[in-house]
Amino acid sequence: MKAKLLNAINKQTGELCGNPHLRYYGTELVFTEPPQKGQSFTALSDLTGSGIKSSTVVSVANVGNLWWVETENTRYLWEVKG
């Protein structure tokens, strides 16, 4: 499944995450498996093979094609592409 990273917020500071997340804003990444509560997720770039490995997911919500994924450290907003 592909999704574009729209936003990533550091839960401790409330600010946008910098690197490594910063380089993936607006980029489509491929999830190895959909994010699930109690597990971490991995989302990788088709082009580089690099990506995001999350901490443990604490909640997942979706509205239409938008996903709000909260982990122990970060709140992510994704636009699901398919």
CSV table of N, CA and C in Angstrom, one decimal:
chain,number,residue,atom,x,y,z
A,1,MET,N,0.8,-1.2,0.0
A,1,MET,CA,0.0,0.0,0.0
A,1,MET,C,0.9,1.2,0.0
A,2,LYS,N,0.5,2.2,-0.8
A,2,LYS,CA,1.3,3.5,-0.9
A,2,LYS,C,0.6,4.6,-0.2
A,3,ALA,N,1.3,5.5,0.5
A,3,ALA,CA,0.7,6.7,1.1
A,3,ALA,C,1.7,7.8,1.0
A,4,LYS,N,1.2,9.0,0.9
A,4,LYS,CA,2.1,10.2,0.9
A,4,LYS,C,2.1,10.8,2.3
A,5,LEU,N,3.3,11.1,2.8
A,5,LEU,CA,3.4,11.7,4.2
A,5,LEU,C,3.1,13.2,4.1
A,6,LEU,N,2.0,13.6,4.7
A,6,LEU,CA,1.6,15.0,4.7
A,6,LEU,C,2.1,15.7,5.9
A,7,ASN,N,2.3,15.0,7.1
A,7,ASN,CA,2.7,15.7,8.3
A,7,ASN,C,3.3,14.7,9.3
A,8,ALA,N,4.2,15.2,10.1
A,8,ALA,CA,4.7,14.4,11.2
A,8,ALA,C,5.1,15.3,12.3
A,9,ILE,N,4.4,15.1,13.5
A,9,ILE,CA,4.6,16.0,14.6
A,9,ILE,C,5.2,15.3,15.8
A,10,ASN,N,6.3,15.9,16.3
A,10,ASN,CA,6.9,15.3,17.5
A,10,ASN,C,6.0,15.5,18.7
A,11,LYS,N,5.6,14.4,19.4
A,11,LYS,CA,4.7,14.5,20.5
A,11,LYS,C,5.2,15.3,21.7
A,12,GLN,N,6.5,15.2,21.9
A,12,GLN,CA,7.1,15.9,23.1
A,12,GLN,C,7.2,17.4,22.9
A,13,THR,N,7.5,17.9,21.7
A,13,THR,CA,7.6,19.3,21.4
A,13,THR,C,6.4,19.9,20.8
A,14,GLY,N,5.6,19.1,20.1
A,14,GLY,CA,4.5,19.7,19.4
A,14,GLY,C,4.9,20.3,18.0
A,15,GLU,N,6.1,20.2,17.7
A,15,GLU,CA,6.7,20.8,16.4
A,15,GLU,C,6.8,19.8,15.3
A,16,LEU,N,6.8,20.3,14.1
A,16,LEU,CA,7.0,19.4,12.9
A,16,LEU,C,8.4,18.6,13.1
A,17,CYS,N,8.4,17.4,12.8
A,17,CYS,CA,9.6,16.6,12.9
A,17,CYS,C,10.6,17.0,11.8
A,18,GLY,N,11.8,17.0,12.2
A,18,GLY,CA,12.9,17.3,11.2
A,18,GLY,C,13.4,16.0,10.6
A,19,ASN,N,14.7,15.9,10.3
A,19,ASN,CA,15.2,14.6,9.7
A,19,ASN,C,15.1,13.5,10.7
A,20,PRO,N,14.8,12.3,10.3
A,20,PRO,CA,14.7,11.9,8.9
A,20,PRO,C,13.4,12.1,8.2
A,21,HIS,N,12.4,12.5,9.0
A,21,HIS,CA,11.0,12.6,8.4
A,21,HIS,C,10.9,13.7,7.4
A,22,LEU,N,11.7,14.8,7.6
A,22,LEU,CA,11.6,16.0,6.8
A,22,LEU,C,11.8,15.7,5.3
A,23,ARG,N,12.7,14.8,5.0
A,23,ARG,CA,13.0,14.5,3.6
A,23,ARG,C,11.8,13.7,2.9
A,24,TYR,N,10.9,13.2,3.7
A,24,TYR,CA,9.8,12.4,3.2
A,24,TYR,C,8.5,13.1,3.1
A,25,TYR,N,8.4,14.4,3.5
A,25,TYR,CA,7.2,15.1,3.4
A,25,TYR,C,6.8,15.2,1.9
A,26,GLY,N,5.6,14.9,1.6
A,26,GLY,CA,5.1,15.0,0.2
A,26,GLY,C,5.5,13.8,-0.7
A,27,THR,N,6.2,12.8,-0.1
A,27,THR,CA,6.7,11.7,-0.8
A,27,THR,C,5.8,10.5,-0.6
A,28,GLU,N,5.6,9.7,-1.6
A,28,GLU,CA,4.9,8.5,-1.5
A,28,GLU,C,5.8,7.4,-1.0
A,29,LEU,N,5.4,6.7,0.1
A,29,LEU,CA,6.2,5.6,0.6
A,29,LEU,C,5.3,4.4,0.6
A,30,VAL,N,5.9,3.2,0.6
A,30,VAL,CA,5.2,1.9,0.5
A,30,VAL,C,5.3,1.3,1.9
A,31,PHE,N,4.1,1.0,2.4
A,31,PHE,CA,4.0,0.3,3.7
A,31,PHE,C,4.2,-1.2,3.5
A,32,THR,N,5.0,-1.8,4.4
A,32,THR,CA,5.2,-3.3,4.3
A,32,THR,C,3.9,-3.9,4.8
A,33,GLU,N,3.2,-3.3,5.8
A,33,GLU,CA,1.9,-3.7,6.3
A,33,GLU,C,1.3,-2.5,6.8
A,34,PRO,N,-0.1,-2.4,6.8
A,34,PRO,CA,-0.8,-1.2,7.4
A,34,PRO,C,-0.4,-1.0,8.8
A,35,PRO,N,-0.4,0.2,9.3
A,35,PRO,CA,-0.1,0.5,10.7
A,35,PRO,C,-1.2,-0.2,11.6
A,36,GLN,N,-0.8,-0.8,12.7
A,36,GLN,CA,-1.7,-1.5,13.6
A,36,GLN,C,-1.3,-1.1,15.0
A,37,LYS,N,-2.3,-0.9,15.8
A,37,LYS,CA,-2.1,-0.6,17.2
A,37,LYS,C,-1.3,-1.7,17.9
A,38,GLY,N,-0.3,-1.3,18.7
A,38,GLY,CA,0.6,-2.2,19.4
A,38,GLY,C,1.8,-2.7,18.6
A,39,GLN,N,1.9,-2.3,17.3
A,39,GLN,CA,3.0,-2.7,16.5
A,39,GLN,C,3.7,-1.5,15.9
A,40,SER,N,4.9,-1.7,15.4
A,40,SER,CA,5.6,-0.6,14.7
A,40,SER,C,5.3,-0.8,13.2
A,41,PHE,N,5.5,0.3,12.4
A,41,PHE,CA,5.4,0.1,11.0
A,41,PHE,C,6.6,0.6,10.2
A,42,THR,N,6.8,0.1,9.0
A,42,THR,CA,7.9,0.5,8.1
A,42,THR,C,7.3,1.0,6.8
A,43,ALA,N,7.7,2.2,6.4
A,43,ALA,CA,7.3,2.7,5.1
A,43,ALA,C,8.5,3.1,4.3
A,44,LEU,N,8.7,2.6,3.1
A,44,LEU,CA,9.9,2.7,2.4
A,44,LEU,C,9.7,3.4,1.0
A,45,SER,N,10.7,4.1,0.6
A,45,SER,CA,10.7,4.7,-0.8
A,45,SER,C,10.9,3.7,-1.8
A,46,ASP,N,10.1,3.7,-2.9
A,46,ASP,CA,10.4,2.8,-4.1
A,46,ASP,C,11.7,3.1,-4.7
A,47,LEU,N,12.1,4.4,-4.7
A,47,LEU,CA,13.3,4.9,-5.4
A,47,LEU,C,14.6,4.5,-4.6
A,48,THR,N,14.6,4.8,-3.3
A,48,THR,CA,15.9,4.7,-2.6
A,48,THR,C,15.9,3.5,-1.7
A,49,GLY,N,14.8,2.9,-1.3
A,49,GLY,CA,14.7,1.8,-0.4
A,49,GLY,C,14.8,2.3,1.1
A,50,SER,N,15.1,3.6,1.3
A,50,SER,CA,15.1,4.1,2.7
A,50,SER,C,13.7,4.5,3.1
A,51,GLY,N,13.5,4.8,4.3
A,51,GLY,CA,12.2,5.3,4.7
A,51,GLY,C,12.1,5.5,6.2
A,52,ILE,N,10.9,5.2,6.7
A,52,ILE,CA,10.6,5.5,8.1
A,52,ILE,C,10.3,4.2,8.8
A,53,LYS,N,10.9,4.0,10.0
A,53,LYS,CA,10.6,2.8,10.9
A,53,LYS,C,10.1,3.5,12.1
A,54,SER,N,8.8,3.2,12.5
A,54,SER,CA,8.2,3.9,13.6
A,54,SER,C,8.4,3.2,14.9
A,55,SER,N,8.1,4.0,16.0
A,55,SER,CA,8.0,3.4,17.3
A,55,SER,C,6.6,2.7,17.4
A,56,THR,N,6.2,2.2,18.5
A,56,THR,CA,5.0,1.4,18.6
A,56,THR,C,3.8,2.3,18.4
A,57,VAL,N,2.9,1.8,17.6
A,57,VAL,CA,1.6,2.6,17.2
A,57,VAL,C,0.7,2.5,18.4
A,58,VAL,N,0.1,3.7,18.8
A,58,VAL,CA,-0.8,3.7,19.9
A,58,VAL,C,-2.3,3.9,19.4
A,59,SER,N,-2.4,4.5,18.2
A,59,SER,CA,-3.8,4.6,17.7
A,59,SER,C,-3.7,4.9,16.2
A,60,VAL,N,-4.7,4.4,15.5
A,60,VAL,CA,-4.9,4.6,14.1
A,60,VAL,C,-6.3,5.0,13.8
A,61,ALA,N,-6.5,6.1,13.0
A,61,ALA,CA,-7.8,6.5,12.6
A,61,ALA,C,-7.8,6.9,11.1
A,62,ASN,N,-8.9,6.7,10.4
A,62,ASN,CA,-8.9,7.1,9.0
A,62,ASN,C,-10.2,7.7,8.7
A,63,VAL,N,-10.2,8.7,7.8
A,63,VAL,CA,-11.4,9.3,7.2
A,63,VAL,C,-11.1,9.4,5.7
A,64,GLY,N,-11.9,8.7,5.0
A,64,GLY,CA,-11.7,8.6,3.5
A,64,GLY,C,-10.3,8.1,3.2
A,65,ASN,N,-9.5,8.8,2.5
A,65,ASN,CA,-8.2,8.4,2.2
A,65,ASN,C,-7.1,9.0,3.1
A,66,LEU,N,-7.5,9.6,4.2
A,66,LEU,CA,-6.5,10.2,5.1
A,66,LEU,C,-6.4,9.2,6.4
A,67,TRP,N,-5.1,9.1,6.8
A,67,TRP,CA,-4.8,8.2,7.9
A,67,TRP,C,-4.1,9.1,9.0
A,68,TRP,N,-4.6,9.0,10.2
A,68,TRP,CA,-3.9,9.7,11.3
A,68,TRP,C,-3.3,8.6,12.2
A,69,VAL,N,-2.0,8.5,12.2
A,69,VAL,CA,-1.3,7.4,12.9
A,69,VAL,C,-0.5,8.0,14.0
A,70,GLU,N,-0.8,7.6,15.3
A,70,GLU,CA,-0.1,8.1,16.4
A,70,GLU,C,0.8,7.0,17.0
A,71,THR,N,2.1,7.3,17.1
A,71,THR,CA,3.0,6.3,17.7
A,71,THR,C,3.4,6.9,19.1
A,72,GLU,N,4.3,6.2,19.8
A,72,GLU,CA,4.8,6.6,21.1
A,72,GLU,C,5.4,8.0,21.0
A,73,ASN,N,6.1,8.3,19.8
A,73,ASN,CA,6.9,9.5,19.7
A,73,ASN,C,6.3,10.5,18.7
A,74,THR,N,5.5,10.1,17.8
A,74,THR,CA,5.2,10.9,16.6
A,74,THR,C,3.7,10.8,16.2
A,75,ARG,N,3.1,11.9,15.7
A,75,ARG,CA,1.8,11.8,15.1
A,75,ARG,C,2.0,12.1,13.6
A,76,TYR,N,1.5,11.1,12.8
A,76,TYR,CA,1.6,11.2,11.4
A,76,TYR,C,0.3,11.4,10.7
A,77,LEU,N,0.3,12.2,9.6
A,77,LEU,CA,-0.9,12.3,8.7
A,77,LEU,C,-0.4,11.8,7.4
A,78,TRP,N,-1.1,10.8,6.8
A,78,TRP,CA,-0.8,10.2,5.6
A,78,TRP,C,-2.0,10.3,4.6
A,79,GLU,N,-1.8,10.5,3.3
A,79,GLU,CA,-2.8,10.4,2.3
A,79,GLU,C,-2.6,9.0,1.6
A,80,VAL,N,-3.5,8.1,1.7
A,80,VAL,CA,-3.4,6.8,1.1
A,80,VAL,C,-3.6,6.9,-0.4
A,81,LYS,N,-2.7,6.2,-1.1
A,81,LYS,CA,-2.8,6.3,-2.6
A,81,LYS,C,-3.2,5.0,-3.2
A,82,GLY,N,-3.2,3.9,-2.4
A,82,GLY,CA,-3.7,2.6,-3.0
A,82,GLY,C,-3.0,1.5,-2.4
